[in-house]
mmCIF file with all atom_site columns, C-alpha atoms in Angstrom:
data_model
loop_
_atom_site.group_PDB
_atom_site.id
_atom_site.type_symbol
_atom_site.label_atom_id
_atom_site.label_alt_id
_atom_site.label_comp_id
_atom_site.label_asym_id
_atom_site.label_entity_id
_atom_site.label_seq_id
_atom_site.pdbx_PDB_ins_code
_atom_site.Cartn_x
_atom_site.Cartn_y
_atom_site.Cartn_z
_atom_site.occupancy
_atom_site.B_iso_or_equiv
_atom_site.pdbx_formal_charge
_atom_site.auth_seq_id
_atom_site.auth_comp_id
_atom_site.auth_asym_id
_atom_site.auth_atom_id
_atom_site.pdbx_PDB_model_num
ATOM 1   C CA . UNK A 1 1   ? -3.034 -3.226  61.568 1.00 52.00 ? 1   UNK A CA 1
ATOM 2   C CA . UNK A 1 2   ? -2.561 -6.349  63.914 1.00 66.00 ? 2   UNK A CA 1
ATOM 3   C CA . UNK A 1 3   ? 1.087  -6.972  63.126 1.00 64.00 ? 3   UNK A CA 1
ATOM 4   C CA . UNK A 1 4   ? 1.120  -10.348 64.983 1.00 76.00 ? 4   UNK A CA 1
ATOM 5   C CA . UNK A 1 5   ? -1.240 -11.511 62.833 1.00 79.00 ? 5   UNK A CA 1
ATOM 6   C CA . UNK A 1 6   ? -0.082 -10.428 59.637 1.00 77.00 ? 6   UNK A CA 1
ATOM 7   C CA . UNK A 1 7   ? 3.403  -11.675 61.200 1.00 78.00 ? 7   UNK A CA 1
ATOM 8   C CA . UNK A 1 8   ? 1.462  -15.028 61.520 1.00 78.00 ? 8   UNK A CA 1
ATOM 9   C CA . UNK A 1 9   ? -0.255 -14.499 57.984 1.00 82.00 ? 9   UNK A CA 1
ATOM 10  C CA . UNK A 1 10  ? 3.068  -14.199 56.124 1.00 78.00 ? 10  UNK A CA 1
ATOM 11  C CA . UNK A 1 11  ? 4.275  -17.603 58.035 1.00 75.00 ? 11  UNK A CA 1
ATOM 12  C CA . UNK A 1 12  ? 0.663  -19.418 56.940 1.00 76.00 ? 12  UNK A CA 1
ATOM 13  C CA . UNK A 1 13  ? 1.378  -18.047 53.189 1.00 81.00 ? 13  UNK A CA 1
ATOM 14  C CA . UNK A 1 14  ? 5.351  -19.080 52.971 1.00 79.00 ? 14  UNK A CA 1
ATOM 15  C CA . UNK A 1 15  ? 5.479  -21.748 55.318 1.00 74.00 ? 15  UNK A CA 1
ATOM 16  C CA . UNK A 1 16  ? 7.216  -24.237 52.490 1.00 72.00 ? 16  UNK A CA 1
ATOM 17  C CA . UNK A 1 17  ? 9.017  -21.411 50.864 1.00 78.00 ? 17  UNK A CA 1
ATOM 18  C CA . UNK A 1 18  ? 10.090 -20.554 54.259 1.00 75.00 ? 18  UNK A CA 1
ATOM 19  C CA . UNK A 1 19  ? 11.302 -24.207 55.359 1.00 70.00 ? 19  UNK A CA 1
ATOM 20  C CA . UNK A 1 20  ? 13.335 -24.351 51.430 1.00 77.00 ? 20  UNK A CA 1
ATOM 21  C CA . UNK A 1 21  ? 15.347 -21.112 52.183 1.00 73.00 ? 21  UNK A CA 1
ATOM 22  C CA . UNK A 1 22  ? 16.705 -22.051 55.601 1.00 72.00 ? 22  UNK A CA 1
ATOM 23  C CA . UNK A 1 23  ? 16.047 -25.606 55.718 1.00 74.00 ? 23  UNK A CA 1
ATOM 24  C CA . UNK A 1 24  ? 20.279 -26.278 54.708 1.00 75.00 ? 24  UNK A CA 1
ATOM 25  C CA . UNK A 1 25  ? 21.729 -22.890 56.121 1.00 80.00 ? 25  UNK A CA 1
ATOM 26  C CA . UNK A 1 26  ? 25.048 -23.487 57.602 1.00 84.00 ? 26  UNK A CA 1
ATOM 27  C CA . UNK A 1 27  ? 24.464 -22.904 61.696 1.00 91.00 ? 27  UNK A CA 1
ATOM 28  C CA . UNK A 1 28  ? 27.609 -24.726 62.450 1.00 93.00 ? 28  UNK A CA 1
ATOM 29  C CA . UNK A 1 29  ? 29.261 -21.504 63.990 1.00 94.00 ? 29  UNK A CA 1
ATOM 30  C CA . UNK A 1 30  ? 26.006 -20.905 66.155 1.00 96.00 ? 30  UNK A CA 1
ATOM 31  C CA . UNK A 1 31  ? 26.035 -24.649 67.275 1.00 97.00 ? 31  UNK A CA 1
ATOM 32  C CA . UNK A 1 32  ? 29.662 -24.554 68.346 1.00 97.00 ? 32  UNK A CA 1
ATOM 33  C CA . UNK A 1 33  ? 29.230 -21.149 70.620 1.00 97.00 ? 33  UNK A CA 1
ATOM 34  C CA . UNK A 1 34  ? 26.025 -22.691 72.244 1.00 98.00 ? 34  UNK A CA 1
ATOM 35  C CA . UNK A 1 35  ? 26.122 -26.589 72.691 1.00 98.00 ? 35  UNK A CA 1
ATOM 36  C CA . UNK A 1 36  ? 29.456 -26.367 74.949 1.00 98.00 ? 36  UNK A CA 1
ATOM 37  C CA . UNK A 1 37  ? 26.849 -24.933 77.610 1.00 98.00 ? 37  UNK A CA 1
ATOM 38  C CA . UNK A 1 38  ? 24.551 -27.956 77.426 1.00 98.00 ? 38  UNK A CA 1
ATOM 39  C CA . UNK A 1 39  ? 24.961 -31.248 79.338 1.00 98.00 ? 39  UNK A CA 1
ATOM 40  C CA . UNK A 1 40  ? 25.615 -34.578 77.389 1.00 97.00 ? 40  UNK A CA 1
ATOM 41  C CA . UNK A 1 41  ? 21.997 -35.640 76.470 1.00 97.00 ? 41  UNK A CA 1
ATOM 42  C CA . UNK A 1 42  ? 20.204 -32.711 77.941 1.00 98.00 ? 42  UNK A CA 1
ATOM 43  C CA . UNK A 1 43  ? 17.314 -30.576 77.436 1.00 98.00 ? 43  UNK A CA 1
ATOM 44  C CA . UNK A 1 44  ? 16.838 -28.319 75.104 1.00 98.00 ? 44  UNK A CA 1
ATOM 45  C CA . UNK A 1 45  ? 13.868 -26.055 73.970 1.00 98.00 ? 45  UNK A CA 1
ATOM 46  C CA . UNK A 1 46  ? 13.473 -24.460 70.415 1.00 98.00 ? 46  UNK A CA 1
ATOM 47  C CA . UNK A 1 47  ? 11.308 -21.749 70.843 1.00 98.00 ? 47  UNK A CA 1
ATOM 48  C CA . UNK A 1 48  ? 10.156 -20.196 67.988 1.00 96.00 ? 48  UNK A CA 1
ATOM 49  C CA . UNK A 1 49  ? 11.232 -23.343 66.224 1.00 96.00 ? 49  UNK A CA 1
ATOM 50  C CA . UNK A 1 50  ? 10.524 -22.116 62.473 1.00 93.00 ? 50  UNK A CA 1
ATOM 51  C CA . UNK A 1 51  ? 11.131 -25.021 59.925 1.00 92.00 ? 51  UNK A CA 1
ATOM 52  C CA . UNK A 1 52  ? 12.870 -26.981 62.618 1.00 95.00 ? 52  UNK A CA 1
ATOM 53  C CA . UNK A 1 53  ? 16.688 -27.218 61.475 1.00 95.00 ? 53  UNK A CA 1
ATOM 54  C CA . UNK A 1 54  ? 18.449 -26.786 64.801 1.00 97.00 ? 54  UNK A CA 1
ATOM 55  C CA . UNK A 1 55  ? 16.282 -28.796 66.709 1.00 98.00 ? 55  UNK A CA 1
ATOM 56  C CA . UNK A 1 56  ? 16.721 -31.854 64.379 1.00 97.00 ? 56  UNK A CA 1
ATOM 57  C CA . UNK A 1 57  ? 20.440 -30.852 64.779 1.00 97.00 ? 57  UNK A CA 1
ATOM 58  C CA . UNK A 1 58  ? 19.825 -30.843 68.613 1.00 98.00 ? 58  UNK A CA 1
ATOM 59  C CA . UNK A 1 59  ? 17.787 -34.245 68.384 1.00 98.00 ? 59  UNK A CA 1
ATOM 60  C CA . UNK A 1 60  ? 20.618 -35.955 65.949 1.00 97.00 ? 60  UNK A CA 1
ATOM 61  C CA . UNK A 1 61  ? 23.295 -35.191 68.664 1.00 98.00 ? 61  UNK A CA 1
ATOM 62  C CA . UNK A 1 62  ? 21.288 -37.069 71.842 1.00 98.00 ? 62  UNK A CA 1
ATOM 63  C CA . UNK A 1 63  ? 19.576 -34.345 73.133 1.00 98.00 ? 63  UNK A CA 1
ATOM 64  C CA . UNK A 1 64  ? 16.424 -34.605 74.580 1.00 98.00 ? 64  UNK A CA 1
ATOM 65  C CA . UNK A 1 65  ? 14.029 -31.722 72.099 1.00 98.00 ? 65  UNK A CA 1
ATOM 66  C CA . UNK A 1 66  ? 11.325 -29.821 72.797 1.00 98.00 ? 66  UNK A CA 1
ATOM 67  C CA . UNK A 1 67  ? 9.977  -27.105 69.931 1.00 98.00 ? 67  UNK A CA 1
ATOM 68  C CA . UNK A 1 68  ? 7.115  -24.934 69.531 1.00 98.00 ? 68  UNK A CA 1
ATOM 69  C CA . UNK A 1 69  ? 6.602  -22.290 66.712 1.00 96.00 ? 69  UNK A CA 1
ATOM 70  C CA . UNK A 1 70  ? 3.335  -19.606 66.642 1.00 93.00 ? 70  UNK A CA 1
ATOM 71  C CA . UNK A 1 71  ? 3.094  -21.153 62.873 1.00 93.00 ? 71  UNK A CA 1
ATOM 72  C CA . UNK A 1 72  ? 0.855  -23.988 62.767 1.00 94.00 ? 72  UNK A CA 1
ATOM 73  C CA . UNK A 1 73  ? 1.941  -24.264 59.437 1.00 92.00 ? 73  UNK A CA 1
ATOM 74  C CA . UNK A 1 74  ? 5.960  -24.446 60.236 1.00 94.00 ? 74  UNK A CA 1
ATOM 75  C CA . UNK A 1 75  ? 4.748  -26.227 63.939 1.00 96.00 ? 75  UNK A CA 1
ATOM 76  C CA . UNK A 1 76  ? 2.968  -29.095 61.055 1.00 95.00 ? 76  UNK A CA 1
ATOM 77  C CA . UNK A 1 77  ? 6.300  -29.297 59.128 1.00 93.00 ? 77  UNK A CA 1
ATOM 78  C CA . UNK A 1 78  ? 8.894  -29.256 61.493 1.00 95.00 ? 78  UNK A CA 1
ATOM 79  C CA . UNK A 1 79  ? 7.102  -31.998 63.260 1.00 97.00 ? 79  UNK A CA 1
ATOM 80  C CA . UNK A 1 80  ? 7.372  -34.041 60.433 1.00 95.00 ? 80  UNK A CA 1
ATOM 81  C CA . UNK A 1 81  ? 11.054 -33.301 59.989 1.00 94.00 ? 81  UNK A CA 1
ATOM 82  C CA . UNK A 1 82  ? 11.410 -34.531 63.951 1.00 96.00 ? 82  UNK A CA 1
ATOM 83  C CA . UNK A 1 83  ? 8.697  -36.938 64.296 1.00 97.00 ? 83  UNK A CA 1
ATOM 84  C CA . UNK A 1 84  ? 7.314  -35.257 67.318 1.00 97.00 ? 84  UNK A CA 1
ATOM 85  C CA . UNK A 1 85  ? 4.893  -33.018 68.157 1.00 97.00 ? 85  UNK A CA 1
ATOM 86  C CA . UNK A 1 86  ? 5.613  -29.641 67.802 1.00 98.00 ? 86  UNK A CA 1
ATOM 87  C CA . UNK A 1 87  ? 3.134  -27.549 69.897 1.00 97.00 ? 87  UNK A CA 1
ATOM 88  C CA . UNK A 1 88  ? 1.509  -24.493 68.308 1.00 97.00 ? 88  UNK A CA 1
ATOM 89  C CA . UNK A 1 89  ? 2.169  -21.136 71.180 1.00 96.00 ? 89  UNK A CA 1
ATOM 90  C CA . UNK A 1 90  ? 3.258  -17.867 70.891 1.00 95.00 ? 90  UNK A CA 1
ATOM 91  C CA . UNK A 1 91  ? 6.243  -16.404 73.667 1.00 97.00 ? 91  UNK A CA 1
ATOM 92  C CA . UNK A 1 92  ? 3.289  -14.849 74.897 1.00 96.00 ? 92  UNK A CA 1
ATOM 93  C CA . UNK A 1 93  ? 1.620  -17.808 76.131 1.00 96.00 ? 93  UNK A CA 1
ATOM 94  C CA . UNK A 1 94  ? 4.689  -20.384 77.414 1.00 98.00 ? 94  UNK A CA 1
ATOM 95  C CA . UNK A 1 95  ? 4.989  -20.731 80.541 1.00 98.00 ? 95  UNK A CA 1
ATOM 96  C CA . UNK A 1 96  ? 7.114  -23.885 81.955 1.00 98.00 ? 96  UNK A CA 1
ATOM 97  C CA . UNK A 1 97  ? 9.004  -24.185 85.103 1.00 98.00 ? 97  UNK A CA 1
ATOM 98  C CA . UNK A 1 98  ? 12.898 -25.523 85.436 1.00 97.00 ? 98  UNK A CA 1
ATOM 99  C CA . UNK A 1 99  ? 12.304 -27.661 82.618 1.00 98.00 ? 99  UNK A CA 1
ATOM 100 C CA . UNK A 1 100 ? 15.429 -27.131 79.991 1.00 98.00 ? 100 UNK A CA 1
ATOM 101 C CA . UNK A 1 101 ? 19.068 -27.006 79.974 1.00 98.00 ? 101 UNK A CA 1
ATOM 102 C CA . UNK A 1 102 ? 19.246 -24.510 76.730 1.00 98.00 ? 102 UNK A CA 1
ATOM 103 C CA . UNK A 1 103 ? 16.672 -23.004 75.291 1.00 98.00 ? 103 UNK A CA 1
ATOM 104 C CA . UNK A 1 104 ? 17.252 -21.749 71.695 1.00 98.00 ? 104 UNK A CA 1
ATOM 105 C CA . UNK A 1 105 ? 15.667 -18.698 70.222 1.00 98.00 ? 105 UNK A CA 1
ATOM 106 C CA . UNK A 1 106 ? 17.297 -18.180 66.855 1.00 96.00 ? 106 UNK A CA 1
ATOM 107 C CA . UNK A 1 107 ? 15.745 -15.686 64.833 1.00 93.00 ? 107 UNK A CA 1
ATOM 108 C CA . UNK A 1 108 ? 12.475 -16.036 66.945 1.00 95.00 ? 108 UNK A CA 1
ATOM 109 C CA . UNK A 1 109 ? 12.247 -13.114 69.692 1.00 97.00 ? 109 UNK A CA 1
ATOM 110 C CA . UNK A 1 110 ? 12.424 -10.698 66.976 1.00 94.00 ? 110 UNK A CA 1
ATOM 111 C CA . UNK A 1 111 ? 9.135  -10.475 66.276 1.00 94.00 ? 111 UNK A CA 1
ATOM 112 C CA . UNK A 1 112 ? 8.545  -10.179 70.174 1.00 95.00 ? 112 UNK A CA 1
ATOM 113 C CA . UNK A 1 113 ? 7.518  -6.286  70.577 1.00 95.00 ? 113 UNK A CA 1
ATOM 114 C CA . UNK A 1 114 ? 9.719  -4.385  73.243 1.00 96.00 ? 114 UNK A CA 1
ATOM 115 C CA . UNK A 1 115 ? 6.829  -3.749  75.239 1.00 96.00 ? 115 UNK A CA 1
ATOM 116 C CA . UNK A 1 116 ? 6.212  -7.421  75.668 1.00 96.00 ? 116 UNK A CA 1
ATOM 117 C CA . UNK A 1 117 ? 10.060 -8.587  75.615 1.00 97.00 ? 117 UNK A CA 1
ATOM 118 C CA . UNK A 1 118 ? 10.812 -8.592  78.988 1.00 97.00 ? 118 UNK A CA 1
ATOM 119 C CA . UNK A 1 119 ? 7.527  -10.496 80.322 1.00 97.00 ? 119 UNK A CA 1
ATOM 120 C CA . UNK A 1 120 ? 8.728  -13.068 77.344 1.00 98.00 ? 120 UNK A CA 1
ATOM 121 C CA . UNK A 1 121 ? 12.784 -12.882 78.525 1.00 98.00 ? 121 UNK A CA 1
ATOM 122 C CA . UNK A 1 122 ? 11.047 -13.595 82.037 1.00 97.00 ? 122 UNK A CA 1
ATOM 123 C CA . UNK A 1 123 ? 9.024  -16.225 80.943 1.00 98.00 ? 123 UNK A CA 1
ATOM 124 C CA . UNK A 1 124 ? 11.922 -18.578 79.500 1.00 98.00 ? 124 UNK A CA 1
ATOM 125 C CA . UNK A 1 125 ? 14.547 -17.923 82.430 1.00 98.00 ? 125 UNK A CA 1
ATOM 126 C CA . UNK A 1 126 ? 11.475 -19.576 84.348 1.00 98.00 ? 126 UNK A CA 1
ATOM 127 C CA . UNK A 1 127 ? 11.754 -22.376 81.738 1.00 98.00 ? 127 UNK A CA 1
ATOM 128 C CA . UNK A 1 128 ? 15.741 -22.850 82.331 1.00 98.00 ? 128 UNK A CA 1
ATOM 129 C CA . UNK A 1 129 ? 17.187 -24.948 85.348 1.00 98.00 ? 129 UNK A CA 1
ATOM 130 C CA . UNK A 1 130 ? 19.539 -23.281 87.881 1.00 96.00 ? 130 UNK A CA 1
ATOM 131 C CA . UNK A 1 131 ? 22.400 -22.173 85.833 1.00 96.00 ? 131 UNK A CA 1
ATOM 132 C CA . UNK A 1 132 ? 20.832 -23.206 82.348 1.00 98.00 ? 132 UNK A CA 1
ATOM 133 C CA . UNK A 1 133 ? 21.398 -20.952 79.122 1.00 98.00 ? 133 UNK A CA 1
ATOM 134 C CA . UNK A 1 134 ? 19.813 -19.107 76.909 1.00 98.00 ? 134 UNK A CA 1
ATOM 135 C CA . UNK A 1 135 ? 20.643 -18.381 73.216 1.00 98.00 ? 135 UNK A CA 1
ATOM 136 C CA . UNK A 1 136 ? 18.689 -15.063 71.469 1.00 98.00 ? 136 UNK A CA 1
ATOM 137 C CA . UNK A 1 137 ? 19.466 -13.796 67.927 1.00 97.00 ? 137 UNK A CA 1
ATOM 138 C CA . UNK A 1 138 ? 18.016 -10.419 66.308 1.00 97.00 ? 138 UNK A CA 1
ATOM 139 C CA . UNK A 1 139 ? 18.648 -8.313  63.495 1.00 95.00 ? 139 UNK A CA 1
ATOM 140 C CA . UNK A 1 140 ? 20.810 -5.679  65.154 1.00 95.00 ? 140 UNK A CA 1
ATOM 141 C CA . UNK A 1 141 ? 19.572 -2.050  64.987 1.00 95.00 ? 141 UNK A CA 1
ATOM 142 C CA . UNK A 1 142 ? 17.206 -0.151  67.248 1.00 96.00 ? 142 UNK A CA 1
ATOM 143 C CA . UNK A 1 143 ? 14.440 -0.099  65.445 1.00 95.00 ? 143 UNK A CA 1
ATOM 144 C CA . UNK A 1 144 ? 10.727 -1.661  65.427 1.00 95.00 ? 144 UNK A CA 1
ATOM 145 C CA . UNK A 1 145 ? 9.804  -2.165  61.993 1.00 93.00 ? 145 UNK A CA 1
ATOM 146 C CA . UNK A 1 146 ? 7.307  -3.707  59.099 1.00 90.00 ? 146 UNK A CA 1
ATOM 147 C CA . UNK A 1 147 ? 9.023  -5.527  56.657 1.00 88.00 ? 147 UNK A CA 1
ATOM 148 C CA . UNK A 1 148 ? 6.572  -6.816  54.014 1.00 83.00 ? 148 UNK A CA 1
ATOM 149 C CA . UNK A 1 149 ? 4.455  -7.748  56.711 1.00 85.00 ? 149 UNK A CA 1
ATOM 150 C CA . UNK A 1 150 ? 6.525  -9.000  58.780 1.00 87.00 ? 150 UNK A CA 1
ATOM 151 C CA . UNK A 1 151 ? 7.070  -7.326  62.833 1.00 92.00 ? 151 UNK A CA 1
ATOM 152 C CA . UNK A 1 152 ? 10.755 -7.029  63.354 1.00 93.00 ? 152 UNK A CA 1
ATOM 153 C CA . UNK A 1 153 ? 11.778 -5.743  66.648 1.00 96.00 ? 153 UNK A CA 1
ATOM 154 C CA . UNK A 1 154 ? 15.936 -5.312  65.966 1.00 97.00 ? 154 UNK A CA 1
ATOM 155 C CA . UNK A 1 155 ? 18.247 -4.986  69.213 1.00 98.00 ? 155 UNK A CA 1
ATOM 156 C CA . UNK A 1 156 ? 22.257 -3.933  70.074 1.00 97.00 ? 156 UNK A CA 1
ATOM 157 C CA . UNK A 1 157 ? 24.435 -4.357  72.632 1.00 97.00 ? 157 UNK A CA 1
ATOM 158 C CA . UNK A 1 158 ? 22.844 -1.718  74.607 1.00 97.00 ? 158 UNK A CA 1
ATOM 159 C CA . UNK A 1 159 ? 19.118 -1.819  74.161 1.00 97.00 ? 159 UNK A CA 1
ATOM 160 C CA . UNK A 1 160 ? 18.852 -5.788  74.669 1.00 98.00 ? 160 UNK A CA 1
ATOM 161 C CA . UNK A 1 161 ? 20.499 -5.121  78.223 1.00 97.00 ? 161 UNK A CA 1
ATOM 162 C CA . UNK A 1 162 ? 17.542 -3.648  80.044 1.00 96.00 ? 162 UNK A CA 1
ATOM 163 C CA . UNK A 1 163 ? 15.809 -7.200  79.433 1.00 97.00 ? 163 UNK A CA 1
ATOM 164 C CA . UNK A 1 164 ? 18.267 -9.287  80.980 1.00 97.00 ? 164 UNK A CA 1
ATOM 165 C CA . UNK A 1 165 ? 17.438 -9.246  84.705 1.00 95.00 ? 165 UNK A CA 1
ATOM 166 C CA . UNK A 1 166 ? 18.467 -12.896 85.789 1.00 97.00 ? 166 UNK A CA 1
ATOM 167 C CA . UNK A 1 167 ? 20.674 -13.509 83.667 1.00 98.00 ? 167 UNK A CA 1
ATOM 168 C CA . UNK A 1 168 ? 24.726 -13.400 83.191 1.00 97.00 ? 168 UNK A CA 1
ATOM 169 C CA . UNK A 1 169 ? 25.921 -12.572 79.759 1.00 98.00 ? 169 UNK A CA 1
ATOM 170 C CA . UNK A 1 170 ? 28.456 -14.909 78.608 1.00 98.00 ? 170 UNK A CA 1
ATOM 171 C CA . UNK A 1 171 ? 29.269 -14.144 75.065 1.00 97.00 ? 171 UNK A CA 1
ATOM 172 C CA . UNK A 1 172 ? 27.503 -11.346 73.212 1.00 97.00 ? 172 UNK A CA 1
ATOM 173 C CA . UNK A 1 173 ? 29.008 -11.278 69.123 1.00 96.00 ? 173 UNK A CA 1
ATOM 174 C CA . UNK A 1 174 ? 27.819 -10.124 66.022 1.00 95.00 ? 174 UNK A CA 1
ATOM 175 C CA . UNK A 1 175 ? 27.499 -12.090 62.297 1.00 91.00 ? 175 UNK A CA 1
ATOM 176 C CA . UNK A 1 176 ? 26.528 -11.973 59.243 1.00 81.00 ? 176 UNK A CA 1
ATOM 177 C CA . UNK A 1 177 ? 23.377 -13.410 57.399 1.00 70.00 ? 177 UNK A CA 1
ATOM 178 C CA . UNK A 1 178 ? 24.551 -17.162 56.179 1.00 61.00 ? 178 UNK A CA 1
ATOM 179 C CA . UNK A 1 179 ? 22.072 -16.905 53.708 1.00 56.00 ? 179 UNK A CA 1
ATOM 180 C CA . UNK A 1 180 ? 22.926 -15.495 49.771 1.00 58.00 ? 180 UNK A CA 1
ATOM 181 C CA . UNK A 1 181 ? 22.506 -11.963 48.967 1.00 62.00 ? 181 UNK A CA 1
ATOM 182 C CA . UNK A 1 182 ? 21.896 -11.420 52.432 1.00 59.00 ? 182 UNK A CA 1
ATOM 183 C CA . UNK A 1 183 ? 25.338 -11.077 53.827 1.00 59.00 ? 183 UNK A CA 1
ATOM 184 C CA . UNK A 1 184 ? 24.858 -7.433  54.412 1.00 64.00 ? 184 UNK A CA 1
ATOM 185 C CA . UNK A 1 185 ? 22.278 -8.050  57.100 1.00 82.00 ? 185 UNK A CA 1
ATOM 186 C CA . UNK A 1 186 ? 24.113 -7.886  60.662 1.00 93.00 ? 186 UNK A CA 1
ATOM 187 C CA . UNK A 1 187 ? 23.083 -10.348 63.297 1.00 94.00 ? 187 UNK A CA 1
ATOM 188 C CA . UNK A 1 188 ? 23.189 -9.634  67.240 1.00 97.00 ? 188 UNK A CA 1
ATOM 189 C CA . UNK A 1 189 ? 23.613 -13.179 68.884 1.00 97.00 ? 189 UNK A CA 1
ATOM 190 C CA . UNK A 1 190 ? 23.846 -13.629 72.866 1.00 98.00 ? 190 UNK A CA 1
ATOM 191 C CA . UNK A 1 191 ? 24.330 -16.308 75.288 1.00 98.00 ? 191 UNK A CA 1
ATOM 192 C CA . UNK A 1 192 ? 23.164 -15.392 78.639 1.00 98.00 ? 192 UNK A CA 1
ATOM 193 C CA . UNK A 1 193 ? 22.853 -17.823 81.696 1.00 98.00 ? 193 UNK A CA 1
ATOM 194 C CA . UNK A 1 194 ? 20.532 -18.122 84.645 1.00 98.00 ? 194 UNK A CA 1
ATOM 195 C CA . UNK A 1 195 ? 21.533 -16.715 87.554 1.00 95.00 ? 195 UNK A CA 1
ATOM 196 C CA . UNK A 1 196 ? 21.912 -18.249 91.059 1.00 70.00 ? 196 UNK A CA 1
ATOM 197 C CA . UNK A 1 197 ? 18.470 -17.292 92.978 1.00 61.00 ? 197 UNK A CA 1
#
């Protein structure tokens, strides 16, 4: 089975449900660990953009945004929610040079497959300026998994270190799920910079 696709399937079939369950999730906690990092008005990418929550929250705050999502059914709706275009790409395919302050990947990379993770990792710390961050959430385990058709590739402390070449970890913590009757579900979330060349 071509879990990518049936990754992109489910998306294509819940897109709205999708957008209704996360659309008002509290992120406040997330915001306050990350936006210190970026400049007043500066750049920020939100890759993997889903319904496109943060990056309105990005946008609302007088940040210059830039989102894509492999969905072009969430890509379609979170454009509407920002009134720009959103641009339809997988990890996979992006490739931009020095072009953000902060990129954002929040719930995103997990459906990245370790064996293409650190070509991806590589891909955005091209994207970032000198000394620009990154922000990467995954369900924490070790595992790479199929959950109702979904590709989940889960990460801890230790395994998500053999991807960071480039990068200096600033602040590595773990949360729960903000959404209910999934507070059980344990989050790994990491802020790593770009390292001096």
């Amino acid at each position: 089975m071509d879990f990518e696709q049936s990754t992109r399937q489910y998306y294509a079939d819940n897109a709205s449900v999708f957008v209704e369950n996360t659309q008002n999730v509290d992120m406040s906690a997330l915001y306050e660990r990350f936006l210190p990092y970026i400049p007043e008005q500066g750049s920020i990418l939100d890759a993997g953009c889903g319904s496109g929550r943060d990056a309105k929250h990005f946008q609302s705050l007088g940040h210059q945004v830039a989102a894509f999502d492999a969905s072009p059914e969430l890509a379609e709706l979170a454009g509407q929610l920002l009134q720009q275009p959103v641009s339809i790409q997988t990890f996979q395919q992006f490739d931009k040079a020095d072009a953000y302050d902060g990129i954002w990947c929040c719930a995103s990379l997990l459906h990245v497959p370790n064996s293409e993770l650190l070509d991806v990792i590589k891909r955005l710390h091209k994207a970032l300026k000198q000394s620009g961050v990154l922000y990467m959430s995954f369900k924490y385990g070790t595992q790479e998994r199929v959950k109702e058709g979904r590709f989940f590739c889960d990460q801890n402390e230790q395994t998500i270190q053999s991807y960071l070449a480039g990068f200096k970890v600033l602040e590595t913590w773990v949360t729960g799920d903000q959404r209910p009757d999934r507070e059980s579900e344990q989050w790994l979330n990491l802020i790593v910079q770009k390292q001096e060349r």
